[in-house]
Tab-separated table of C-alpha atoms in Angstrom:
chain	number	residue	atom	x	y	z
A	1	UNK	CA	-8.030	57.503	98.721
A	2	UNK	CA	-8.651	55.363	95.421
A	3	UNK	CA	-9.947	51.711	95.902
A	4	UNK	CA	-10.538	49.350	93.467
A	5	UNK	CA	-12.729	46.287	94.310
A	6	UNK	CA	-12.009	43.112	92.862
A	7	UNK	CA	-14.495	40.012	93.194
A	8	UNK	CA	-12.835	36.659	92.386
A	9	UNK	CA	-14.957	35.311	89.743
A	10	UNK	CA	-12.949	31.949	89.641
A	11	UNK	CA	-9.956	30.995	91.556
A	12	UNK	CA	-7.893	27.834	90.900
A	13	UNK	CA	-6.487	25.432	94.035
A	14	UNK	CA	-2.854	26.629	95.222
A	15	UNK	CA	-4.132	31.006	94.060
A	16	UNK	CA	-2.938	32.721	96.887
A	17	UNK	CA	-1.891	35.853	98.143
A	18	UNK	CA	2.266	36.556	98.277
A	19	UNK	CA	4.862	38.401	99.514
A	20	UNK	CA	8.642	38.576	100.132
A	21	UNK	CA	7.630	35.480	103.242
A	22	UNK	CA	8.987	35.625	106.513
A	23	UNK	CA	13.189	35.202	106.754
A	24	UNK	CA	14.636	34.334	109.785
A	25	UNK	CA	11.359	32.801	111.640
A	26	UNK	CA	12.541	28.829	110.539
A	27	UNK	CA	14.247	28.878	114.313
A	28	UNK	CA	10.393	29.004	115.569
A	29	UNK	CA	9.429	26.267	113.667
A	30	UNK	CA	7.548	28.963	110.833
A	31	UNK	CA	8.503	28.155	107.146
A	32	UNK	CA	9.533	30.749	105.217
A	33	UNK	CA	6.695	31.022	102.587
A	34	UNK	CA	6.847	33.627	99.640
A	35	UNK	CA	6.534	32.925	96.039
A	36	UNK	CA	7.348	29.601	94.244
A	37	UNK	CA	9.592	31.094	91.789
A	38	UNK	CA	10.814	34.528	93.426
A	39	UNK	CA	12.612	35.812	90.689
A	40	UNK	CA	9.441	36.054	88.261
A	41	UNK	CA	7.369	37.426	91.407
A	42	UNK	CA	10.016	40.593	92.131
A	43	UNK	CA	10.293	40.957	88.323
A	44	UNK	CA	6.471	41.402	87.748
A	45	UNK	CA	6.933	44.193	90.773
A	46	UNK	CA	9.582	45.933	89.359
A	47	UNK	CA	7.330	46.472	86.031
A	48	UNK	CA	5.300	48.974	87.934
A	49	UNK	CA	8.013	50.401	89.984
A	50	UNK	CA	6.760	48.610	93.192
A	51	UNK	CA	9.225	46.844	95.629
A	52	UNK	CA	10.877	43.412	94.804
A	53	UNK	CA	8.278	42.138	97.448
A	54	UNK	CA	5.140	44.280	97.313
A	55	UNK	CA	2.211	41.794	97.883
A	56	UNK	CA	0.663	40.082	94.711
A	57	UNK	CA	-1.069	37.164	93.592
A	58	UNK	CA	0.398	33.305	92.952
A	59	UNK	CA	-1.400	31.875	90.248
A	60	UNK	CA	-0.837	28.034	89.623
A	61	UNK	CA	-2.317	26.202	86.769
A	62	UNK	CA	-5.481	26.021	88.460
A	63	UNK	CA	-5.749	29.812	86.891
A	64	UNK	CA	-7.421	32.599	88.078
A	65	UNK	CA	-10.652	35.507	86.450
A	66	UNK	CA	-11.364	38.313	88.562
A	67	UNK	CA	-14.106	40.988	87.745
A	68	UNK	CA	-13.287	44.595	88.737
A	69	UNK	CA	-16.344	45.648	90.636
A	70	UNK	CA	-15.114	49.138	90.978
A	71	UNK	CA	-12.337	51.791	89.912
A	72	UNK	CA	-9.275	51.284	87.853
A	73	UNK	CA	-5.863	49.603	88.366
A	74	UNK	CA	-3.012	48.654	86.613
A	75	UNK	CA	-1.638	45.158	86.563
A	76	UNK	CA	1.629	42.621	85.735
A	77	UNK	CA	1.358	39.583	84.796
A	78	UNK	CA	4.842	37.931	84.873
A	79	UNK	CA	6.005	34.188	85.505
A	80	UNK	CA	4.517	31.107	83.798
A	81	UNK	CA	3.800	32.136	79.873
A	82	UNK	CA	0.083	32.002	80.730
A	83	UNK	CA	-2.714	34.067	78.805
A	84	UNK	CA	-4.524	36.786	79.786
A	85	UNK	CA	-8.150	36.847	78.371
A	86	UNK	CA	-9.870	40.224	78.667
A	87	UNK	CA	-13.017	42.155	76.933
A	88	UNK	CA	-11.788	42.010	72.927
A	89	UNK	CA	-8.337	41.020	73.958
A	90	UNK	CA	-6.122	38.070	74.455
A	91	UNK	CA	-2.215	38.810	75.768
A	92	UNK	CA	0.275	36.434	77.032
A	93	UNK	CA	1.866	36.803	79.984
A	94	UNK	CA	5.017	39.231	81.029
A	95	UNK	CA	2.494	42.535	80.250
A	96	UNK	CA	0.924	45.162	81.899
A	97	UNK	CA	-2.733	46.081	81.345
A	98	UNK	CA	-5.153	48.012	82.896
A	99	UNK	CA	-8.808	46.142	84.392
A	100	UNK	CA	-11.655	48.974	84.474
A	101	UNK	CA	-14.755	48.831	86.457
A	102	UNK	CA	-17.125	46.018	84.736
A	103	UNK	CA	-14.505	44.281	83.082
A	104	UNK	CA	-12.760	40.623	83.935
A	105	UNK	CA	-9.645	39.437	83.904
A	106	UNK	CA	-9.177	35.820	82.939
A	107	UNK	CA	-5.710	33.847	83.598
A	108	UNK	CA	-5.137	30.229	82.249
A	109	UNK	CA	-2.588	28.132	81.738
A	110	UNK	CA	-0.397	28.492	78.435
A	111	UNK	CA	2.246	26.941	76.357
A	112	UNK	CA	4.487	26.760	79.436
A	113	UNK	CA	5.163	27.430	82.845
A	114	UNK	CA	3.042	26.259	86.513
A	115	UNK	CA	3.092	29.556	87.984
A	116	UNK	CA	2.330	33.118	87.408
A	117	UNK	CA	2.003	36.367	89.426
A	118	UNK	CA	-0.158	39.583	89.021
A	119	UNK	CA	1.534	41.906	90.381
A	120	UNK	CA	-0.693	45.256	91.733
A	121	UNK	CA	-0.153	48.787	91.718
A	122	UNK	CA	-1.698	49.713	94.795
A	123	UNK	CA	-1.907	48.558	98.159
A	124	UNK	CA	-3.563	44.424	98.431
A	125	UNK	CA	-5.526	44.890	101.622
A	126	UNK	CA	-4.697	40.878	103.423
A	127	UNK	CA	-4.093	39.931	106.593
A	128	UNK	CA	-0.535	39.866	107.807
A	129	UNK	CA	0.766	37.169	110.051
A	130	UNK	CA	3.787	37.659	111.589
A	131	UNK	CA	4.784	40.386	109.485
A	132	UNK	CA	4.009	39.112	106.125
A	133	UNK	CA	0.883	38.881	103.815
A	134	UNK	CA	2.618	35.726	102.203
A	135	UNK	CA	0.256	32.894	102.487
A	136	UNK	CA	1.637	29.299	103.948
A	137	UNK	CA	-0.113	26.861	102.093
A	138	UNK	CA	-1.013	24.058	104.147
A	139	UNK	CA	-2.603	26.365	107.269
A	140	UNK	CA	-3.404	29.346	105.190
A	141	UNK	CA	-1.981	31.234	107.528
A	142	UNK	CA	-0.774	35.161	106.032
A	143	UNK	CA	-2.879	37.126	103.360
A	144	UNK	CA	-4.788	33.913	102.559
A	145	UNK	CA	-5.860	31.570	99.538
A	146	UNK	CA	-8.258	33.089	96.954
A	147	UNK	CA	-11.860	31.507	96.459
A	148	UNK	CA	-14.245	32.137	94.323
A	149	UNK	CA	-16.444	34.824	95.359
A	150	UNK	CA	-13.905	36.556	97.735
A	151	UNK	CA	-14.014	40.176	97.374
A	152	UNK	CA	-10.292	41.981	97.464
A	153	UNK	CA	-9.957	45.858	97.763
A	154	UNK	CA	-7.000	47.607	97.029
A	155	UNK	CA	-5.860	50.744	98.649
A	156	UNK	CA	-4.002	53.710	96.926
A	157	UNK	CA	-5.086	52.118	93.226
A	158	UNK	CA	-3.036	53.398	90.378
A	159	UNK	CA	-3.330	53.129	86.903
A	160	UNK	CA	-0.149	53.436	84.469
A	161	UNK	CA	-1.096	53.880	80.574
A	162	UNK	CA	2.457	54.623	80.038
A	163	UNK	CA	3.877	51.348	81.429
A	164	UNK	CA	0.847	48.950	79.387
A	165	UNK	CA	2.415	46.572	77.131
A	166	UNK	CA	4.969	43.591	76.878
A	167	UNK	CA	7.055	43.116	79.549
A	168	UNK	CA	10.656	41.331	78.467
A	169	UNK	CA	10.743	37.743	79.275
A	170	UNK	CA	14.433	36.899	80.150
A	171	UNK	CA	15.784	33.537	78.947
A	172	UNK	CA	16.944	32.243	82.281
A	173	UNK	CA	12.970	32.693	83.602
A	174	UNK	CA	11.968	29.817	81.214
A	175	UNK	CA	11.647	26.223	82.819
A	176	UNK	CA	14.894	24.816	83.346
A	177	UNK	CA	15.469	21.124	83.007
A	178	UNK	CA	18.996	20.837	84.415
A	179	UNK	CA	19.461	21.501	87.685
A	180	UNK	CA	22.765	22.773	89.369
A	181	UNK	CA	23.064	21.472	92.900
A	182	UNK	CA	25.926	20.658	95.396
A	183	UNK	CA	25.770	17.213	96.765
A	184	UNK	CA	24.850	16.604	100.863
A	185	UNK	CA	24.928	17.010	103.538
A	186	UNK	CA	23.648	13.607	103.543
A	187	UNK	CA	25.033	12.263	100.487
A	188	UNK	CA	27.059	10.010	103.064
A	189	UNK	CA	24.513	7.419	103.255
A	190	UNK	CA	24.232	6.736	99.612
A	191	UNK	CA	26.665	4.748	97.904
A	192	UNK	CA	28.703	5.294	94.964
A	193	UNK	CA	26.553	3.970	92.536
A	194	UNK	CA	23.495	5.516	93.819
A	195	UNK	CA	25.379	8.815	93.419
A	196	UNK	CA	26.178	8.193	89.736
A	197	UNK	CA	22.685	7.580	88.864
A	198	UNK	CA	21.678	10.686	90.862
A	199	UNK	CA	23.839	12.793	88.425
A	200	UNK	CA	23.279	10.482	85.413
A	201	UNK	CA	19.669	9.466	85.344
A	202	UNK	CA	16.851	11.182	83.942
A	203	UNK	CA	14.305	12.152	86.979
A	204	UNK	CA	10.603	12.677	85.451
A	205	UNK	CA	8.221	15.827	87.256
A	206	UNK	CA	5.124	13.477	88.891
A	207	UNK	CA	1.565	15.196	89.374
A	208	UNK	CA	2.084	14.733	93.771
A	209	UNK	CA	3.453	18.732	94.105
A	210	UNK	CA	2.355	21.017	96.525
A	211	UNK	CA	4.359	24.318	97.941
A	212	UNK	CA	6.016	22.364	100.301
A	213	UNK	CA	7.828	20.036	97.599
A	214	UNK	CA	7.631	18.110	94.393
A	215	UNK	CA	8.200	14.443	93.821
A	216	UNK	CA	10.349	13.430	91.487
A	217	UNK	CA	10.121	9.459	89.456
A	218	UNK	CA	12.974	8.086	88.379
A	219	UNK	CA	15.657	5.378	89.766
A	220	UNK	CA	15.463	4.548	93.685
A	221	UNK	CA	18.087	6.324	95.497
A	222	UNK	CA	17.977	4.061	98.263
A	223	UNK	CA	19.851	5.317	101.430
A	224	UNK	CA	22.045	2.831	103.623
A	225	UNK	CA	21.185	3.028	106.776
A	226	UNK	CA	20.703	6.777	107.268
A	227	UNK	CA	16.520	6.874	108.573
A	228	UNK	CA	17.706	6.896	112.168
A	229	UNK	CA	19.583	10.450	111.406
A	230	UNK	CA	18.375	13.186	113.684
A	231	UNK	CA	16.040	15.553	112.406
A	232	UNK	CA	17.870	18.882	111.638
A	233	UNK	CA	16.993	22.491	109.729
A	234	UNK	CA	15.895	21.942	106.129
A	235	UNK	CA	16.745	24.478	103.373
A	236	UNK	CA	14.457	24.809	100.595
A	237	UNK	CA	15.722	23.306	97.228
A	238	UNK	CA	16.862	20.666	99.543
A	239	UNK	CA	16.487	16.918	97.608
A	240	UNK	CA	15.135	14.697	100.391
A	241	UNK	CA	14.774	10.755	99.904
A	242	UNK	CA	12.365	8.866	101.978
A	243	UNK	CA	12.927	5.250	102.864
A	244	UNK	CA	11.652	3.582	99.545
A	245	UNK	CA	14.213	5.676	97.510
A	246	UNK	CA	11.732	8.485	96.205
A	247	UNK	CA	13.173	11.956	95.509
A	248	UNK	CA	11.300	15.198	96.800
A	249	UNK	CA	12.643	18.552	96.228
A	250	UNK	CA	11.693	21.075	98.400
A	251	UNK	CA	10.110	24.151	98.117
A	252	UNK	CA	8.875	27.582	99.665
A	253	UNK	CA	6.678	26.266	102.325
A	254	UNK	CA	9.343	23.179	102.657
A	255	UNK	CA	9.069	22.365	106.295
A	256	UNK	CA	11.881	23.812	108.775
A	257	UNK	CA	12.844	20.347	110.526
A	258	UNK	CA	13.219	16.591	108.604
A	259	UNK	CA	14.694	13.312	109.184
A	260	UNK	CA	14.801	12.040	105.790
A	261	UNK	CA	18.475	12.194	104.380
A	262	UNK	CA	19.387	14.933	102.026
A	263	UNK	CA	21.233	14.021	99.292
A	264	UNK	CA	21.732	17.523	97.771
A	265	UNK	CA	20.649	20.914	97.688
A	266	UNK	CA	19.154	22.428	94.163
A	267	UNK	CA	21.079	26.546	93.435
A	268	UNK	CA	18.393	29.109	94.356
A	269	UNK	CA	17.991	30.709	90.927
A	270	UNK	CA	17.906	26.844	89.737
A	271	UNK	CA	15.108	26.531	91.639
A	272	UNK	CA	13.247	29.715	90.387
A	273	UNK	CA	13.233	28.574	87.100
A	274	UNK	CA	12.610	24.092	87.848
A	275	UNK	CA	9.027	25.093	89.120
A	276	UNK	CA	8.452	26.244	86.364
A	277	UNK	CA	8.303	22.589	84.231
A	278	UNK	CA	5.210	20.808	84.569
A	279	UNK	CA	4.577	17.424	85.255
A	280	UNK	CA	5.636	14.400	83.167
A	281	UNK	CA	8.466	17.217	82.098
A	282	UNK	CA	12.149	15.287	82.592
A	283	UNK	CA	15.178	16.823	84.016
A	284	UNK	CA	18.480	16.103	85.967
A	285	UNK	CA	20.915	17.256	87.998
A	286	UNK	CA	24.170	18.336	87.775
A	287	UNK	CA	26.666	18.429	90.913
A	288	UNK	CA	28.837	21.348	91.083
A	289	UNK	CA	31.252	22.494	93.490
A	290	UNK	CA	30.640	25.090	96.673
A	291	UNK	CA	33.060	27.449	95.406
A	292	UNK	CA	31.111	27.148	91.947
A	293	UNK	CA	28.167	27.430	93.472
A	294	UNK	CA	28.641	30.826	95.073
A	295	UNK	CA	30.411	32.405	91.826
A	296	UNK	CA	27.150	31.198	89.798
A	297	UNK	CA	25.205	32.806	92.582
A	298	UNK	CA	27.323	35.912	92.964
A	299	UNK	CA	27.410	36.304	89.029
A	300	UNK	CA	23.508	35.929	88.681
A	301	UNK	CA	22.604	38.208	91.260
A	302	UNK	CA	24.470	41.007	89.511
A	303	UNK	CA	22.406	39.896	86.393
A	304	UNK	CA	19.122	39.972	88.230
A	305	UNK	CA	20.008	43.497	89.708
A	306	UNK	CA	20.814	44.699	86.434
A	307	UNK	CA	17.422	43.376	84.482
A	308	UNK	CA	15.542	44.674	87.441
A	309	UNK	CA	17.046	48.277	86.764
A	310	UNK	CA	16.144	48.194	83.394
A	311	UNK	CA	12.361	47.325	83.927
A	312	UNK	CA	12.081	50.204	86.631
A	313	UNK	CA	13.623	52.431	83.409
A	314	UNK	CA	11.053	51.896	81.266
């Protein structure tokens, strides 16, 4: 069988090892995990004709150089428009390359964008937990967070001259500053005006992110009365408000339980594309209805599908 060994020369905090995460497990108190922006991760799959959720690597602007120790692979870089720095050769992200024994792979931050993923043709050999190689953050828990040093082999290593080059970026995978979102199912225990500045008000992207969630500054949305609520299942893209007013929105290792009132939930692909900004970056929301909601969703799922087809054409 073909290996290729890759030693991580440098590995930025939040680099970690991804997957499709765990569905279904929230009941048992186990977050879902997966990629920050999902969209960009199956994408940068479907490039080299692997599954939508084929295990890869999260980079975050922390960035990321591995050296290829041994054999060949191929590689897609798709997400964040970060740059790719190799021997006599500088490429942006969304393209596929090839890393030969003795060479290194550099990945930094670029014009725009917080995350990127390589995606790997071959087999990522990472510990699974419970069924998934997707890494949870916080316990580190799943295939694991890269460090520098750390040597990764991969299985069943392919290379694809045929499939090198760019990689089309769609428009809707750039950062997106207005967010869709229906309202609740808290939004009970904020009043009216608090509401209107909630879909008025410019919120600003603060530096205190993690996976779990990103705080948002901007005008207090302070709840009346509502931090005695039961704690109940969270869903991520979820905008929680703590006591003082703050916004979070949540993200893909969001916990599965929370007390804090939820004053409305961010659309999925929304949410692809909002972690995306970076901070000091400003954007708002926009309230829409359920029904609108789930024609958006219906009508960019189709879209996705299609794109998808078209990359595993190429």
């Amino acid at each position: 069988m073909t290996e290729a060994i890759l030693r991580v020369a440098f590995a930025g905090p939040h680099v970690s090892i991804q997957d499709q995460g765990r569905p279904g497990l929230m009941r048992y108190g186990v977050p879902a995990s997966g990629p920050m922006d999902r969209q960009s991760f199956a994408l940068a799959n479907a490039a080299l004709g692997n599954p939508a959720g084929h295990p890869g690597i999260e980079i975050s602007l922390g960035g990321l150089s591995l050296h290829c120790q041994g054999g060949t692979i191929t590689l897609a870089l798709a997400g964040g428009g970060f740059i790719a720095e190799m021997p006599a050769r500088k490429l942006g992200a969304w393209n596929i390359l090839t890393l030969r024994a003795g060479e290194t792979l550099t990945i930094r931050p670029g014009p725009w964008g917080s995350w990127t993923y390589l995606a790997i043709a071959g087999d990522l050999q990472a510990e699974s937990w419970l069924g998934s190689r997707a890494t949870h953050g916080s316990s580190g828990f799943g295939g694991g967070r890269l460090t520098t040093g750390q040597v990764l082999t991969i299985t069943d290593a392919q290379t694809h001259p045929d499939l090198e080059g760019h990689i089309p970026c769609p428009i809707w995978a750039r950062p997106r500053h207005l967010l869709r979102c229906t309202l609740g199912p808290q939004d009970r225990f904020f009043d009216a005006e608090t509401l209107s500045a909630f879909t008025t008000a410019r919120f600003e992207m603060t530096d205190a992110f993690d996976r779990m969630g990103l705080r948002l500054r901007g005008p207090a949305l302070i709840p009346t009365g509502a931090l005695s609520i039961p704690s109940e299942p969270i869903l991520r893209g979820s905008v929680q408000v703590s006591g003082d007013g703050t916004a979070t929105v949540l993200l893909s290792d969001h916990q599965t339980t929370g007390g804090y009132p939820k004053i409305a939930t961010v659309l999925a692909d929304d949410l692809d594309a909002f972690v995306q900004c970076r901070p000091r970056d400003a954007v708002m929301f926009q309230t829409i209805t359920p029904a609108e909601a789930i024609a958006i969703t219906r009508q960019n799922t189709l879209r996705f599908a299609a794109f998808q087809d078209r990359l595993r054409a190429r």
